[in-house]
Amino acid sequence: MNTVRTYIILLVVLIAFAAAPRPLAAAITTNGIGIYTGIAPNMGGSMHSFVQQQHFNTRNGIHDINRVQDGIDTAKIERPMGVTVGIDWKVIIEEHFFFRAAANYSKSVVGGSGTTAWTDNGGISYYALDCRYSVATFDVPLLAGFTIKFWDDVRFYVGGGAAFASGMYDNEFSSEDHPDPFTRKGQFRGTGFPLVAYAHGEYYFTTRYAISATVLYYGGSTPLLRDGIHADTEGLNGKGAYDYARIDFTGYRFAFGITFYFGSDQ
Amino acid sequence: MIPRTGQRTHRARAALLAAGAAFSLLIASAPGAAGELSFGVNAGATYDVNRLGEDINRYNVVMEAYSDENPGSMTQSMGTPVAPAFGLSARYQFNQLLFRVGLYFATPVGSIEGYITPADGQENRLKISTFQISMPATVALVLPIKEKTYVYLGLGLTYHQIYVKMSQSNPQQTAALFEANGLSSHRTDQYGGQFGGYHILIGAEFPLLERLTLTVDWIHQEARSQALENKGTDANGAATTSPKRTFSATGDFAFIGVNYYLQI
């Protein structure tokens, strides 16, 4: 809670500084509002959980859930790739320094589901295990760094900071051909403060508008979370009713967008 | 043919020595040339140094599930920390080429600790200590903007040295639980080793004073160790060399620093 309070205070200070009366804001040269969209490969990290570890022979979640076995019709479970959309506000100070606040939403849209082969008796018999992983995140990063303008119409940014991130992770594992059919669902909701690294390039096609390309790296996760939604006890000898997992925000995002600049100079 | 244990370390060390020698020759053989030599110090951070987050997560899920299913037991999960990094660098820039040799040290802030206390049992406190020393040698393309104002993009080889130690204060208390879930019940598991990898570097440089500049660097590195031998002790305190395991030094570092240019 102290970390959340600190984060909110920093955000308020940034907004107050940028909206300050003219004499105070004399050092600020330019404000920019941008919108963008892109992809987030390998969202969610391993998405490992207790149920997977104890019942489905995995040690690293989606990274080692895939198995093949004669007689089992498997379909590879690919790591999910997500789509990300966002809006940001940049403040360029004295031509070389910037602050950036943004709001982003990312959701896995491709991958994360399939069928693997699974045994619960040491390999005497195998069964098909249908798996589904999905993850979505909402984050508000606060960044600072350095910017260089060159060739009169190109600007480059590099910097870092931290984000307040809220994650939503759902998993589902079911086996219909097992003698004791079961479904195990997990739903996890939590927040964290991942570190963020940022590299961004812009090309001004007018004096106020620029198209952009961005690479972001997030590093962080939530604390361990308990699935308090589902209590699946049917099948699997009643085990695995509750699941435990963290939501991993670590990974890259690649985005393209457009920015509108206003202020004294860009 | 997969290189045997030690061969990868030797190759990485040889590659880095070759890069350092080439760097030195380049400077020494170009007296009066238009190159610029500089030395820098920098500080930064990374998340989950040596990629122990998944190991930590495996212990956490087991301890938390046990605590939920066993009233009267208590547990505290281990966190995956941010690790500050501190480094030095030597750079030689010649026209649009930048040669950079660096050295940085990263270790988590505070200790990584957790515990599990079975009902009517004694606390077993888990603690992880780790650090990473990396030496990247980079060749980069430089986009000059004006004097001592650059953007650069490069790649190169990296020599890594890592150390990981996990200790349990009372392993006998949770040996059955951990072993049933494929986790270690040793009193200590200790690994250390050297290996090579590669990295990509993107950065920018701005002038502060005539010979002093500010640098911002983002390094993405990829590396995995060979199988390292355990130098630990089992639950009874006897020395053990198993299991062997690999570690990943893959990760991203962000640095900010200052650079001082020498007159050559």
XYZ file of C-alpha atoms in Angstrom:
530
model
C 0.000 0.000 0.000
C 2.923 2.380 0.742
C 4.269 1.658 -2.738
C 0.879 2.451 -4.287
C 0.697 5.693 -2.343
C 4.207 6.660 -3.486
C 3.315 5.881 -7.078
C 0.183 8.020 -6.947
C 2.130 10.893 -5.404
C 4.724 10.718 -8.205
C 1.953 10.790 -10.807
C 0.313 13.797 -9.178
C 3.660 15.626 -9.012
C 4.277 14.967 -12.704
C 0.836 16.244 -13.675
C 1.195 19.306 -11.430
C 4.617 20.101 -12.864
C 3.408 19.906 -16.425
C 0.276 21.931 -15.715
C 2.099 24.527 -13.615
C 1.678 28.300 -14.196
C 3.792 29.728 -17.004
C 6.756 31.018 -14.933
C 7.233 27.593 -13.346
C 6.753 25.780 -16.615
C 9.209 27.947 -18.501
C 11.625 25.029 -18.832
C 9.077 22.785 -20.540
C 9.325 23.037 -24.291
C 6.849 20.522 -25.645
C 3.975 18.255 -24.729
C 2.909 15.324 -26.859
C -0.100 13.022 -26.779
C 0.250 9.730 -28.596
C -1.783 6.649 -29.368
C -0.307 3.352 -30.417
C -0.886 -0.328 -30.884
C 1.365 -3.328 -31.209
C 2.215 -6.827 -30.104
C 3.384 -8.421 -26.871
C 5.122 -11.735 -27.625
C 5.226 -14.490 -25.002
C 2.816 -12.812 -22.611
C 2.572 -14.081 -19.071
C 5.940 -15.769 -18.782
C 5.730 -19.442 -17.829
C 2.264 -19.114 -16.222
C 3.359 -21.897 -13.916
C 0.996 -22.844 -11.081
C 0.694 -25.321 -8.231
C -1.883 -27.535 -9.966
C 0.410 -27.894 -12.989
C 3.376 -28.733 -10.766
C 1.645 -31.245 -8.547
C -0.735 -32.945 -10.951
C 0.403 -32.432 -14.526
C 4.135 -33.222 -14.387
C 5.420 -29.766 -15.197
C 8.087 -27.634 -13.558
C 7.890 -24.606 -15.808
C 4.280 -24.075 -16.795
C 3.601 -23.602 -20.491
C 7.315 -23.993 -21.251
C 7.253 -27.747 -20.537
C 3.559 -28.710 -20.648
C 3.785 -30.085 -24.199
C 4.221 -33.838 -24.492
C 3.418 -36.335 -27.223
C 2.412 -39.946 -26.890
C 1.325 -42.558 -29.411
C -2.433 -42.830 -29.465
C -3.026 -39.354 -28.058
C -4.139 -36.647 -30.459
C -2.072 -33.700 -29.252
C -1.972 -30.089 -30.423
C 1.006 -27.982 -29.410
C 0.276 -25.305 -26.869
C 2.091 -22.236 -28.121
C 3.130 -19.388 -25.863
C 0.447 -16.716 -26.149
C 1.065 -13.595 -28.143
C -0.897 -10.526 -27.228
C -2.061 -7.288 -28.702
C -1.355 -4.054 -26.866
C -2.995 -0.633 -27.186
C -2.212 2.507 -25.311
C -2.129 6.240 -24.970
C 0.781 8.277 -23.685
C 1.698 11.787 -22.690
C 5.263 13.006 -23.103
C 6.810 16.162 -21.738
C 10.093 17.239 -23.356
C 12.202 19.500 -21.172
C 15.094 21.610 -22.424
C 15.237 19.629 -25.668
C 17.096 16.622 -24.181
C 15.053 15.282 -21.279
C 11.617 13.752 -21.175
C 8.996 12.434 -18.816
C 6.340 10.036 -19.996
C 3.116 8.733 -18.499
C 0.958 6.210 -20.299
C -1.921 3.786 -19.951
C -1.734 0.451 -21.734
C -3.971 -2.578 -22.127
C -2.582 -5.870 -23.413
C -4.364 -9.157 -23.933
C -3.297 -12.521 -25.270
C -5.086 -13.275 -28.511
C -3.142 -16.066 -30.203
C -1.804 -19.273 -28.707
C -2.101 -20.507 -25.161
C -4.364 -23.460 -25.893
C -3.974 -27.022 -27.086
C -3.760 -30.632 -25.987
C -0.927 -32.489 -24.381
C -0.386 -36.064 -23.245
C -0.522 -36.681 -19.506
C -0.122 -39.587 -17.107
C -1.050 -39.977 -13.465
C 0.272 -43.505 -12.943
C 3.922 -43.272 -13.863
C 3.418 -43.820 -17.582
C 1.270 -46.961 -17.480
C -1.477 -45.121 -19.277
C -1.673 -41.707 -20.926
C -4.622 -39.381 -21.422
C -5.307 -36.241 -23.387
C -5.131 -33.072 -21.297
C -6.744 -29.987 -22.818
C -5.015 -26.820 -21.653
C -5.891 -23.167 -21.932
C -3.894 -20.158 -20.751
C -4.930 -16.545 -21.158
C -3.568 -13.334 -19.704
C -4.449 -9.646 -19.836
C -2.727 -6.686 -18.238
C -3.422 -3.043 -17.631
C -0.475 -0.847 -16.719
C 0.396 2.775 -16.085
C 4.142 3.360 -16.562
C 5.990 6.450 -15.393
C 9.216 6.932 -17.315
C 12.014 9.461 -17.662
C 15.016 9.642 -19.897
C 16.830 11.400 -22.683
C 15.817 12.433 -26.149
C 17.780 13.567 -29.184
C 16.418 15.290 -32.263
C 18.320 15.023 -35.507
C 17.830 15.706 -39.200
C 15.125 18.220 -38.142
C 12.421 15.570 -38.410
C 13.571 12.562 -36.423
C 13.611 12.205 -32.645
C 14.945 9.331 -30.563
C 14.097 8.554 -26.930
C 15.706 6.169 -24.465
C 14.803 5.870 -20.817
C 13.271 3.816 -18.053
C 11.101 3.781 -14.997
C 8.444 1.662 -13.373
C 4.807 0.840 -13.956
C 1.788 0.102 -11.810
C 0.437 -3.047 -13.450
C -2.730 -5.026 -12.886
C -2.881 -8.519 -14.290
C -5.545 -11.089 -15.029
C -4.466 -14.696 -15.594
C -6.856 -17.591 -16.280
C -6.020 -21.218 -16.821
C -8.066 -24.344 -17.461
C -7.035 -27.993 -17.582
C -9.482 -30.776 -18.444
C -9.321 -34.429 -19.335
C -12.438 -36.104 -20.705
C -10.925 -39.489 -21.555
C -9.503 -40.010 -18.072
C -11.420 -42.701 -16.104
C -12.307 -39.938 -13.637
C -12.904 -36.934 -15.929
C -12.132 -33.523 -14.469
C -11.793 -29.831 -15.152
C -9.565 -27.564 -13.141
C -9.870 -23.812 -13.583
C -7.775 -21.073 -12.076
C -8.415 -17.343 -12.060
C -5.835 -14.946 -10.713
C -6.027 -11.190 -10.245
C -3.202 -9.101 -8.834
C -0.979 -6.065 -9.106
C 2.740 -5.402 -9.270
C 5.323 -2.742 -10.056
C 7.500 -3.950 -12.921
C 10.552 -2.055 -14.089
C 10.296 -0.636 -17.598
C 12.999 0.089 -20.209
C 11.993 2.244 -23.173
C 13.387 3.016 -26.629
C 11.319 5.072 -29.042
C 11.807 6.705 -32.422
C 9.642 9.307 -34.153
C 9.496 10.780 -37.637
C 7.720 14.115 -37.991
C 5.646 14.159 -41.146
C 4.279 17.593 -40.210
C 5.513 20.112 -37.654
C 3.048 18.747 -35.085
C 2.439 15.120 -35.990
C 4.899 12.241 -35.869
C 4.671 8.533 -36.520
C 6.473 6.374 -33.997
C 7.989 2.993 -33.290
C 8.522 1.777 -29.730
C 10.256 -1.081 -27.943
C 9.446 -1.608 -24.275
C 10.758 -4.169 -21.833
C 8.871 -4.936 -18.631
C 10.496 -6.802 -15.747
C 8.395 -7.763 -12.748
C 5.534 -9.839 -11.423
C 2.812 -9.927 -8.803
C 3.309 -11.707 -5.501
C 2.002 -15.266 -5.349
C -1.793 -15.294 -5.785
C -4.459 -17.790 -4.797
C -7.374 -18.670 -7.016
C -10.327 -17.837 -4.828
C -12.938 -18.146 -7.546
C -12.992 -21.798 -8.456
C -13.267 -24.788 -6.148
C -13.032 -27.676 -8.581
C -13.269 -30.960 -6.722
C -14.897 -33.231 -9.303
C -12.502 -35.874 -10.551
C -8.735 -36.007 -9.876
C -9.577 -37.592 -6.511
C -10.906 -34.220 -5.421
C -7.435 -32.658 -5.476
C -6.320 -29.411 -7.047
C -9.412 -27.500 -5.905
C -7.440 -24.289 -5.574
C -4.512 -23.137 -7.608
C -1.627 -20.768 -6.846
C 0.318 -18.699 -9.337
C 1.924 -15.318 -9.898
C 1.231 -13.061 -12.858
C 4.464 -12.323 -14.701
C 4.614 -8.995 -16.533
C 8.133 -9.673 -17.853
C 8.550 -9.408 -21.581
C 8.815 -7.147 -24.610
C 6.258 -5.011 -26.383
C 6.616 -3.581 -29.865
C 4.274 -0.803 -30.921
C 3.607 1.694 -33.711
C 1.621 4.855 -33.325
C 1.145 8.530 -33.917
C 1.883 11.503 -31.665
C 0.509 15.041 -31.662
C 2.813 17.686 -30.242
C 1.782 21.015 -28.797
C 3.723 23.647 -26.960
C 6.467 26.131 -27.755
C 8.667 23.840 -29.860
C 9.118 20.195 -30.789
C 29.351 -31.590 -31.167
C 28.249 -30.084 -27.869
C 31.213 -28.439 -26.123
C 32.216 -30.220 -22.925
C 32.146 -28.555 -19.572
C 34.980 -26.026 -19.446
C 35.318 -25.694 -23.216
C 32.592 -23.063 -23.348
C 34.234 -21.168 -20.507
C 37.590 -21.280 -22.292
C 36.046 -20.129 -25.571
C 34.203 -17.265 -23.904
C 37.326 -16.195 -22.061
C 39.383 -16.432 -25.271
C 36.811 -14.411 -27.217
C 36.802 -11.694 -24.612
C 40.583 -11.591 -24.428
C 40.697 -11.324 -28.217
C 38.211 -8.474 -28.131
C 40.239 -6.717 -25.461
C 43.462 -7.226 -27.428
C 41.867 -5.896 -30.599
C 40.587 -2.912 -28.638
C 44.074 -2.189 -27.291
C 45.736 -2.642 -30.692
C 43.223 -0.335 -32.279
C 44.093 2.432 -29.879
C 47.827 1.787 -29.872
C 48.131 1.626 -33.647
C 46.348 4.868 -34.328
C 48.362 7.634 -32.698
C 47.163 10.956 -33.895
C 44.158 9.375 -35.622
C 40.686 10.896 -35.237
C 39.586 8.403 -32.574
C 38.347 9.274 -29.116
C 39.076 7.266 -25.999
C 36.911 7.532 -22.938
C 36.285 5.819 -19.633
C 33.003 5.687 -17.819
C 31.175 4.611 -14.689
C 27.520 3.707 -14.691
C 24.721 2.409 -12.546
C 21.504 0.699 -13.432
C 19.161 -2.123 -12.636
C 17.790 -5.406 -13.821
C 14.966 -7.697 -12.741
C 15.462 -11.313 -11.680
C 19.233 -11.543 -12.052
C 20.324 -15.058 -13.048
C 16.704 -15.929 -13.810
C 15.859 -17.476 -10.436
C 12.242 -16.292 -10.558
C 10.864 -19.635 -11.711
C 12.798 -21.536 -9.005
C 11.460 -19.129 -6.406
C 7.941 -19.522 -7.805
C 8.112 -23.328 -7.567
C 8.946 -23.161 -3.861
C 6.340 -20.472 -3.232
C 3.431 -22.385 -4.795
C 4.267 -25.533 -2.819
C 4.648 -23.680 0.481
C 1.466 -21.664 -0.026
C -0.609 -24.702 -1.000
C 0.713 -26.620 2.020
C -0.121 -23.755 4.323
C -3.695 -23.576 2.996
C -4.236 -27.301 3.385
C -2.653 -27.574 6.825
C -4.214 -25.290 9.441
C -1.708 -24.087 11.994
C 1.163 -23.951 9.534
C 2.658 -20.654 8.465
C 4.510 -19.563 5.383
C 6.027 -16.495 3.806
C 6.807 -16.472 0.088
C 10.135 -15.374 -1.323
C 10.098 -12.322 -3.563
C 11.774 -11.937 -6.950
C 13.800 -8.795 -6.461
C 15.122 -5.962 -8.541
C 18.921 -5.998 -8.709
C 20.935 -2.800 -8.973
C 23.987 -2.984 -11.214
C 27.224 -0.994 -11.102
C 29.800 -0.887 -13.840
C 32.794 0.551 -15.626
C 33.446 0.938 -19.323
C 36.218 1.808 -21.739
C 35.223 3.143 -25.136
C 37.061 3.981 -28.299
C 35.210 5.745 -31.067
C 36.607 5.965 -34.563
C 34.406 7.646 -37.139
C 31.059 5.804 -37.012
C 32.370 2.814 -35.092
C 32.350 2.448 -31.341
C 34.325 -0.216 -29.521
C 33.263 -0.705 -25.952
C 34.472 -3.012 -23.190
C 32.484 -3.042 -19.971
C 32.371 -4.652 -16.569
C 29.320 -4.683 -14.315
C 28.214 -6.315 -11.115
C 24.586 -7.028 -10.228
C 23.100 -8.460 -7.051
C 19.585 -8.206 -5.571
C 18.770 -5.545 -3.033
C 18.475 -7.252 0.322
C 18.224 -10.989 0.687
C 15.690 -13.283 -0.941
C 14.046 -14.954 2.042
C 10.977 -16.924 2.943
C 9.961 -19.518 5.460
C 7.583 -22.387 6.122
C 6.630 -23.582 9.569
C 4.652 -26.846 9.673
C 1.948 -27.072 12.301
C 3.633 -28.132 15.557
C 6.940 -28.039 13.723
C 9.938 -25.785 13.499
C 10.503 -22.998 11.027
C 12.496 -23.792 7.915
C 13.857 -20.484 6.607
C 14.881 -20.413 2.969
C 17.408 -17.877 1.754
C 18.873 -17.252 -1.703
C 22.035 -15.253 -2.393
C 23.182 -14.513 -5.898
C 25.259 -12.187 -8.003
C 26.410 -11.786 -11.593
C 29.588 -10.261 -13.002
C 29.501 -9.584 -16.729
C 32.102 -8.282 -19.162
C 30.623 -7.275 -22.516
C 32.767 -6.400 -25.527
C 30.708 -4.444 -28.043
C 31.082 -3.135 -31.564
C 28.501 -0.488 -32.323
C 27.448 1.762 -35.158
C 27.286 5.382 -34.117
C 24.899 7.995 -35.422
C 26.536 11.304 -34.595
C 24.234 14.226 -33.995
C 26.725 16.840 -32.972
C 29.930 16.910 -30.948
C 29.767 14.225 -28.251
C 26.056 13.657 -28.920
C 25.425 10.207 -30.302
C 22.945 7.395 -30.665
C 24.507 3.977 -31.052
C 23.438 0.402 -31.711
C 25.756 -2.542 -31.341
C 26.251 -6.146 -30.467
C 29.010 -8.293 -29.079
C 30.116 -11.088 -26.831
C 29.827 -11.242 -23.075
C 31.766 -13.143 -20.420
C 29.624 -13.997 -17.400
C 30.463 -15.167 -13.915
C 27.577 -16.135 -11.663
C 27.067 -17.353 -8.126
C 23.893 -18.824 -6.646
C 23.421 -20.183 -3.133
C 20.220 -21.425 -1.574
C 20.156 -22.395 2.067
C 17.524 -23.914 4.340
C 17.809 -23.520 8.101
C 15.831 -26.655 8.984
C 15.531 -28.828 5.871
C 14.405 -31.958 7.731
C 11.134 -30.179 8.628
C 10.013 -29.977 4.993
C 12.112 -32.649 3.266
C 9.130 -34.893 2.456
C 7.055 -31.995 1.130
C 9.798 -30.557 -1.051
C 11.040 -33.888 -2.395
C 7.498 -34.951 -3.322
C 7.281 -31.813 -5.470
C 10.682 -32.177 -7.121
C 12.335 -29.510 -4.970
C 15.631 -29.633 -3.125
C 15.714 -30.564 0.554
C 19.433 -29.836 0.934
C 20.765 -27.605 3.672
C 22.683 -25.694 1.014
C 22.840 -25.755 -2.774
C 25.708 -23.684 -4.102
C 26.675 -23.091 -7.702
C 29.248 -20.907 -9.417
C 30.660 -20.768 -12.907
C 31.860 -18.815 -15.907
C 30.434 -18.940 -19.404
C 29.939 -16.856 -22.533
C 27.030 -15.303 -24.333
C 26.111 -12.416 -26.592
C 24.364 -9.100 -26.173
C 22.726 -6.232 -28.009
C 23.352 -2.660 -26.886
C 21.401 0.493 -27.675
C 22.294 3.805 -26.147
C 22.687 7.546 -26.332
C 25.279 10.055 -25.189
C 24.989 13.747 -24.328
C 27.635 16.332 -23.422
C 27.774 17.691 -19.891
C 31.138 19.439 -19.932
C 33.965 19.651 -22.449
C 35.277 16.171 -21.625
C 32.353 14.771 -19.647
C 29.260 13.183 -21.153
C 26.132 11.466 -19.898
C 25.317 8.016 -21.249
C 22.163 5.934 -21.206
C 22.480 2.291 -22.226
C 20.040 -0.600 -22.586
C 21.699 -4.006 -22.842
C 19.863 -7.224 -23.717
C 22.016 -10.276 -23.069
C 21.539 -13.945 -23.887
C 23.543 -16.682 -22.182
C 23.133 -20.038 -20.517
C 25.754 -21.815 -18.463
C 26.992 -25.317 -18.904
C 25.821 -27.823 -16.272
C 27.361 -26.578 -13.019
C 28.301 -28.842 -10.171
C 26.650 -28.357 -6.793
C 29.036 -27.466 -3.969
C 26.376 -27.857 -1.313
C 25.463 -29.910 1.718
C 22.553 -32.293 2.135
C 19.982 -32.137 4.913
C 22.385 -33.884 7.282
C 25.249 -31.549 6.503
C 27.250 -33.945 4.334
C 28.865 -32.552 1.200
C 26.970 -33.163 -2.030
C 27.760 -32.507 -5.674
C 24.327 -33.135 -7.153
C 22.211 -32.134 -8.833
C 24.119 -30.442 -11.599
C 22.118 -27.704 -13.219
C 22.329 -24.869 -15.709
C 21.581 -21.221 -15.099
C 20.480 -18.478 -17.460
C 22.083 -15.042 -17.559
C 19.535 -13.861 -20.110
C 18.079 -10.518 -19.219
C 17.921 -6.792 -19.769
C 19.920 -4.078 -18.027
C 19.343 -0.345 -18.120
C 22.291 1.907 -17.206
C 22.902 5.597 -16.759
C 26.423 6.878 -16.363
C 29.095 9.449 -17.034
C 31.946 9.203 -19.495
C 35.264 11.062 -19.407
C 37.178 11.634 -22.643
C 40.951 11.462 -22.632
C 43.115 13.466 -24.976
C 45.029 11.085 -27.289
